[in-house]
């Protein structure tokens, strides 16, 4: 079994920054792709950013140039640096790991961008 623990959400003003973290724990697994998704009220969950085990990244058009995904393979952790936040970035953010033992989701962390 793989367990994920997220942290770093909160309330921030437009134009501000937040850094999300997600750490995986467990045994005997290999992480292939790490990703962040988000779900705003009454909207479908959407992919924000993803990073492969060799560091290739992809971003949703809406966050390109503002968000940066990174990973620490030694710590089985993934991060999302969010800059120039907008009101429309408000959502619950979930980390997602595609591993040799299956796909896992974090519990979600609320990000609220408001003045």
JSON list of C-alpha atoms in Angstrom, two decimals:
[
{"chain": "A", "resi": 1, "resn": "UNK", "atom": "CA", "xyz": [0.00, 0.00, 0.00]},
{"chain": "A", "resi": 2, "resn": "UNK", "atom": "CA", "xyz": [1.12, 3.54, -0.76]},
{"chain": "A", "resi": 3, "resn": "UNK", "atom": "CA", "xyz": [0.02, 6.48, 1.35]},
{"chain": "A", "resi": 4, "resn": "UNK", "atom": "CA", "xyz": [0.18, 10.13, 0.31]},
{"chain": "A", "resi": 5, "resn": "UNK", "atom": "CA", "xyz": [0.27, 13.16, 2.57]},
{"chain": "A", "resi": 6, "resn": "UNK", "atom": "CA", "xyz": [-0.29, 16.60, 1.13]},
{"chain": "A", "resi": 7, "resn": "UNK", "atom": "CA", "xyz": [0.47, 19.97, 2.66]},
{"chain": "A", "resi": 8, "resn": "UNK", "atom": "CA", "xyz": [0.84, 23.61, 1.75]},
{"chain": "A", "resi": 9, "resn": "UNK", "atom": "CA", "xyz": [-2.63, 24.83, 0.85]},
{"chain": "A", "resi": 10, "resn": "UNK", "atom": "CA", "xyz": [-4.20, 27.94, 2.28]},
{"chain": "A", "resi": 11, "resn": "UNK", "atom": "CA", "xyz": [-5.60, 31.38, 1.64]},
{"chain": "A", "resi": 12, "resn": "UNK", "atom": "CA", "xyz": [-3.62, 33.82, -0.47]},
{"chain": "A", "resi": 13, "resn": "UNK", "atom": "CA", "xyz": [-4.32, 37.11, -2.20]},
{"chain": "A", "resi": 14, "resn": "UNK", "atom": "CA", "xyz": [-4.32, 37.39, -5.99]},
{"chain": "A", "resi": 15, "resn": "UNK", "atom": "CA", "xyz": [-0.77, 37.64, -7.24]},
{"chain": "A", "resi": 16, "resn": "UNK", "atom": "CA", "xyz": [0.57, 35.69, -4.30]},
{"chain": "A", "resi": 17, "resn": "UNK", "atom": "CA", "xyz": [2.37, 32.37, -4.13]},
{"chain": "A", "resi": 18, "resn": "UNK", "atom": "CA", "xyz": [1.95, 28.98, -2.50]},
{"chain": "A", "resi": 19, "resn": "UNK", "atom": "CA", "xyz": [3.96, 25.78, -2.55]},
{"chain": "A", "resi": 20, "resn": "UNK", "atom": "CA", "xyz": [2.21, 22.43, -2.32]},
{"chain": "A", "resi": 21, "resn": "UNK", "atom": "CA", "xyz": [3.98, 19.28, -1.20]},
{"chain": "A", "resi": 22, "resn": "UNK", "atom": "CA", "xyz": [3.03, 15.63, -1.43]},
{"chain": "A", "resi": 23, "resn": "UNK", "atom": "CA", "xyz": [5.06, 12.84, 0.15]},
{"chain": "A", "resi": 24, "resn": "UNK", "atom": "CA", "xyz": [4.54, 9.15, -0.46]},
{"chain": "A", "resi": 25, "resn": "UNK", "atom": "CA", "xyz": [5.24, 6.40, 2.02]},
{"chain": "A", "resi": 26, "resn": "UNK", "atom": "CA", "xyz": [5.09, 2.64, 1.82]},
{"chain": "A", "resi": 27, "resn": "UNK", "atom": "CA", "xyz": [7.33, -0.13, 0.65]},
{"chain": "A", "resi": 28, "resn": "UNK", "atom": "CA", "xyz": [8.31, -1.92, -2.52]},
{"chain": "A", "resi": 29, "resn": "UNK", "atom": "CA", "xyz": [6.98, 0.49, -5.08]},
{"chain": "A", "resi": 30, "resn": "UNK", "atom": "CA", "xyz": [8.31, 2.50, -7.97]},
{"chain": "A", "resi": 31, "resn": "UNK", "atom": "CA", "xyz": [6.83, 5.85, -8.91]},
{"chain": "A", "resi": 32, "resn": "UNK", "atom": "CA", "xyz": [6.46, 6.51, -12.61]},
{"chain": "A", "resi": 33, "resn": "UNK", "atom": "CA", "xyz": [4.47, 9.70, -13.03]},
{"chain": "A", "resi": 34, "resn": "UNK", "atom": "CA", "xyz": [3.64, 12.26, -10.37]},
{"chain": "A", "resi": 35, "resn": "UNK", "atom": "CA", "xyz": [0.93, 14.82, -11.00]},
{"chain": "A", "resi": 36, "resn": "UNK", "atom": "CA", "xyz": [-1.25, 17.52, -9.49]},
{"chain": "A", "resi": 37, "resn": "UNK", "atom": "CA", "xyz": [-4.95, 17.80, -10.25]},
{"chain": "A", "resi": 38, "resn": "UNK", "atom": "CA", "xyz": [-7.48, 20.31, -9.01]},
{"chain": "A", "resi": 39, "resn": "UNK", "atom": "CA", "xyz": [-11.22, 20.46, -8.65]},
{"chain": "A", "resi": 40, "resn": "UNK", "atom": "CA", "xyz": [-13.16, 23.68, -8.27]},
{"chain": "A", "resi": 41, "resn": "UNK", "atom": "CA", "xyz": [-16.74, 23.73, -6.97]},
{"chain": "A", "resi": 42, "resn": "UNK", "atom": "CA", "xyz": [-19.18, 22.32, -9.50]},
{"chain": "A", "resi": 43, "resn": "UNK", "atom": "CA", "xyz": [-16.40, 21.58, -11.97]},
{"chain": "A", "resi": 44, "resn": "UNK", "atom": "CA", "xyz": [-14.69, 18.40, -13.06]},
{"chain": "A", "resi": 45, "resn": "UNK", "atom": "CA", "xyz": [-11.29, 17.47, -11.74]},
{"chain": "A", "resi": 46, "resn": "UNK", "atom": "CA", "xyz": [-8.59, 18.63, -14.14]},
{"chain": "A", "resi": 47, "resn": "UNK", "atom": "CA", "xyz": [-4.92, 17.96, -14.62]},
{"chain": "A", "resi": 48, "resn": "UNK", "atom": "CA", "xyz": [-2.72, 20.87, -13.57]},
{"chain": "A", "resi": 49, "resn": "UNK", "atom": "CA", "xyz": [0.78, 19.50, -14.09]},
{"chain": "A", "resi": 50, "resn": "UNK", "atom": "CA", "xyz": [2.62, 16.21, -14.35]},
{"chain": "A", "resi": 51, "resn": "UNK", "atom": "CA", "xyz": [6.23, 15.06, -14.20]},
{"chain": "A", "resi": 52, "resn": "UNK", "atom": "CA", "xyz": [7.73, 11.74, -15.26]},
{"chain": "A", "resi": 53, "resn": "UNK", "atom": "CA", "xyz": [10.42, 9.77, -13.47]},
{"chain": "A", "resi": 54, "resn": "UNK", "atom": "CA", "xyz": [13.03, 11.34, -15.76]},
{"chain": "A", "resi": 55, "resn": "UNK", "atom": "CA", "xyz": [11.79, 14.87, -15.18]},
{"chain": "A", "resi": 56, "resn": "UNK", "atom": "CA", "xyz": [9.70, 15.56, -18.27]},
{"chain": "A", "resi": 57, "resn": "UNK", "atom": "CA", "xyz": [6.93, 17.98, -17.43]},
{"chain": "A", "resi": 58, "resn": "UNK", "atom": "CA", "xyz": [3.59, 19.05, -18.87]},
{"chain": "A", "resi": 59, "resn": "UNK", "atom": "CA", "xyz": [1.19, 21.78, -17.76]},
{"chain": "A", "resi": 60, "resn": "UNK", "atom": "CA", "xyz": [-2.36, 22.86, -18.33]},
{"chain": "A", "resi": 61, "resn": "UNK", "atom": "CA", "xyz": [-2.47, 25.93, -20.55]},
{"chain": "A", "resi": 62, "resn": "UNK", "atom": "CA", "xyz": [-4.09, 27.92, -17.76]},
{"chain": "A", "resi": 63, "resn": "UNK", "atom": "CA", "xyz": [-1.06, 27.58, -15.47]},
{"chain": "A", "resi": 64, "resn": "UNK", "atom": "CA", "xyz": [1.86, 27.64, -17.90]},
{"chain": "A", "resi": 65, "resn": "UNK", "atom": "CA", "xyz": [4.46, 30.18, -16.88]},
{"chain": "A", "resi": 66, "resn": "UNK", "atom": "CA", "xyz": [3.00, 30.51, -13.38]},
{"chain": "A", "resi": 67, "resn": "UNK", "atom": "CA", "xyz": [3.22, 27.02, -11.86]},
{"chain": "A", "resi": 68, "resn": "UNK", "atom": "CA", "xyz": [6.24, 24.74, -11.62]},
{"chain": "A", "resi": 69, "resn": "UNK", "atom": "CA", "xyz": [6.12, 21.05, -10.77]},
{"chain": "A", "resi": 70, "resn": "UNK", "atom": "CA", "xyz": [9.16, 19.28, -9.37]},
{"chain": "A", "resi": 71, "resn": "UNK", "atom": "CA", "xyz": [9.96, 16.02, -7.65]},
{"chain": "A", "resi": 72, "resn": "UNK", "atom": "CA", "xyz": [12.48, 14.58, -5.23]},
{"chain": "A", "resi": 73, "resn": "UNK", "atom": "CA", "xyz": [12.91, 10.95, -6.15]},
{"chain": "A", "resi": 74, "resn": "UNK", "atom": "CA", "xyz": [15.00, 10.22, -3.07]},
{"chain": "A", "resi": 75, "resn": "UNK", "atom": "CA", "xyz": [12.14, 11.32, -0.84]},
{"chain": "A", "resi": 76, "resn": "UNK", "atom": "CA", "xyz": [9.27, 10.12, -3.06]},
{"chain": "A", "resi": 77, "resn": "UNK", "atom": "CA", "xyz": [7.89, 13.64, -3.02]},
{"chain": "A", "resi": 78, "resn": "UNK", "atom": "CA", "xyz": [6.34, 15.99, -5.54]},
{"chain": "A", "resi": 79, "resn": "UNK", "atom": "CA", "xyz": [5.93, 19.74, -5.27]},
{"chain": "A", "resi": 80, "resn": "UNK", "atom": "CA", "xyz": [3.91, 22.43, -6.99]},
{"chain": "A", "resi": 81, "resn": "UNK", "atom": "CA", "xyz": [5.19, 25.98, -6.83]},
{"chain": "A", "resi": 82, "resn": "UNK", "atom": "CA", "xyz": [2.32, 28.31, -7.67]},
{"chain": "A", "resi": 83, "resn": "UNK", "atom": "CA", "xyz": [3.10, 31.94, -8.45]},
{"chain": "A", "resi": 84, "resn": "UNK", "atom": "CA", "xyz": [0.97, 34.82, -9.68]},
{"chain": "A", "resi": 85, "resn": "UNK", "atom": "CA", "xyz": [-2.10, 33.11, -8.32]},
{"chain": "A", "resi": 86, "resn": "UNK", "atom": "CA", "xyz": [-5.49, 34.11, -9.67]},
{"chain": "A", "resi": 87, "resn": "UNK", "atom": "CA", "xyz": [-8.97, 33.86, -8.21]},
{"chain": "A", "resi": 88, "resn": "UNK", "atom": "CA", "xyz": [-9.75, 31.16, -10.77]},
{"chain": "A", "resi": 89, "resn": "UNK", "atom": "CA", "xyz": [-6.99, 28.97, -9.30]},
{"chain": "A", "resi": 90, "resn": "UNK", "atom": "CA", "xyz": [-9.20, 28.43, -6.26]},
{"chain": "A", "resi": 91, "resn": "UNK", "atom": "CA", "xyz": [-9.81, 24.70, -5.91]},
{"chain": "A", "resi": 92, "resn": "UNK", "atom": "CA", "xyz": [-8.97, 21.58, -3.96]},
{"chain": "A", "resi": 93, "resn": "UNK", "atom": "CA", "xyz": [-5.62, 20.33, -5.20]},
{"chain": "A", "resi": 94, "resn": "UNK", "atom": "CA", "xyz": [-4.84, 16.61, -5.28]},
{"chain": "A", "resi": 95, "resn": "UNK", "atom": "CA", "xyz": [-1.56, 14.87, -5.87]},
{"chain": "A", "resi": 96, "resn": "UNK", "atom": "CA", "xyz": [-1.66, 11.73, -7.94]},
{"chain": "A", "resi": 97, "resn": "UNK", "atom": "CA", "xyz": [0.97, 9.03, -8.29]},
{"chain": "A", "resi": 98, "resn": "UNK", "atom": "CA", "xyz": [1.15, 6.36, -10.94]},
{"chain": "A", "resi": 99, "resn": "UNK", "atom": "CA", "xyz": [3.18, 3.58, -9.36]},
{"chain": "A", "resi": 100, "resn": "UNK", "atom": "CA", "xyz": [4.13, -0.04, -9.85]},
{"chain": "A", "resi": 101, "resn": "UNK", "atom": "CA", "xyz": [1.44, -0.87, -7.29]},
{"chain": "A", "resi": 102, "resn": "UNK", "atom": "CA", "xyz": [-1.28, 1.18, -8.94]},
{"chain": "A", "resi": 103, "resn": "UNK", "atom": "CA", "xyz": [-2.56, 4.73, -8.94]},
{"chain": "A", "resi": 104, "resn": "UNK", "atom": "CA", "xyz": [-2.95, 6.68, -5.72]},
{"chain": "A", "resi": 105, "resn": "UNK", "atom": "CA", "xyz": [-4.52, 10.00, -4.73]},
{"chain": "A", "resi": 106, "resn": "UNK", "atom": "CA", "xyz": [-3.75, 12.38, -1.92]},
{"chain": "A", "resi": 107, "resn": "UNK", "atom": "CA", "xyz": [-6.46, 13.59, 0.43]},
{"chain": "A", "resi": 108, "resn": "UNK", "atom": "CA", "xyz": [-6.60, 17.01, -1.19]},
{"chain": "A", "resi": 109, "resn": "UNK", "atom": "CA", "xyz": [-5.59, 20.44, 0.04]},
{"chain": "A", "resi": 110, "resn": "UNK", "atom": "CA", "xyz": [-7.66, 23.60, -0.32]},
{"chain": "A", "resi": 111, "resn": "UNK", "atom": "CA", "xyz": [-6.19, 26.56, -2.16]},
{"chain": "A", "resi": 112, "resn": "UNK", "atom": "CA", "xyz": [-8.23, 29.75, -1.95]},
{"chain": "A", "resi": 113, "resn": "UNK", "atom": "CA", "xyz": [-7.21, 32.88, -3.84]},
{"chain": "A", "resi": 114, "resn": "UNK", "atom": "CA", "xyz": [-9.16, 35.87, -2.66]},
{"chain": "A", "resi": 115, "resn": "UNK", "atom": "CA", "xyz": [-8.71, 39.49, -1.72]}
]
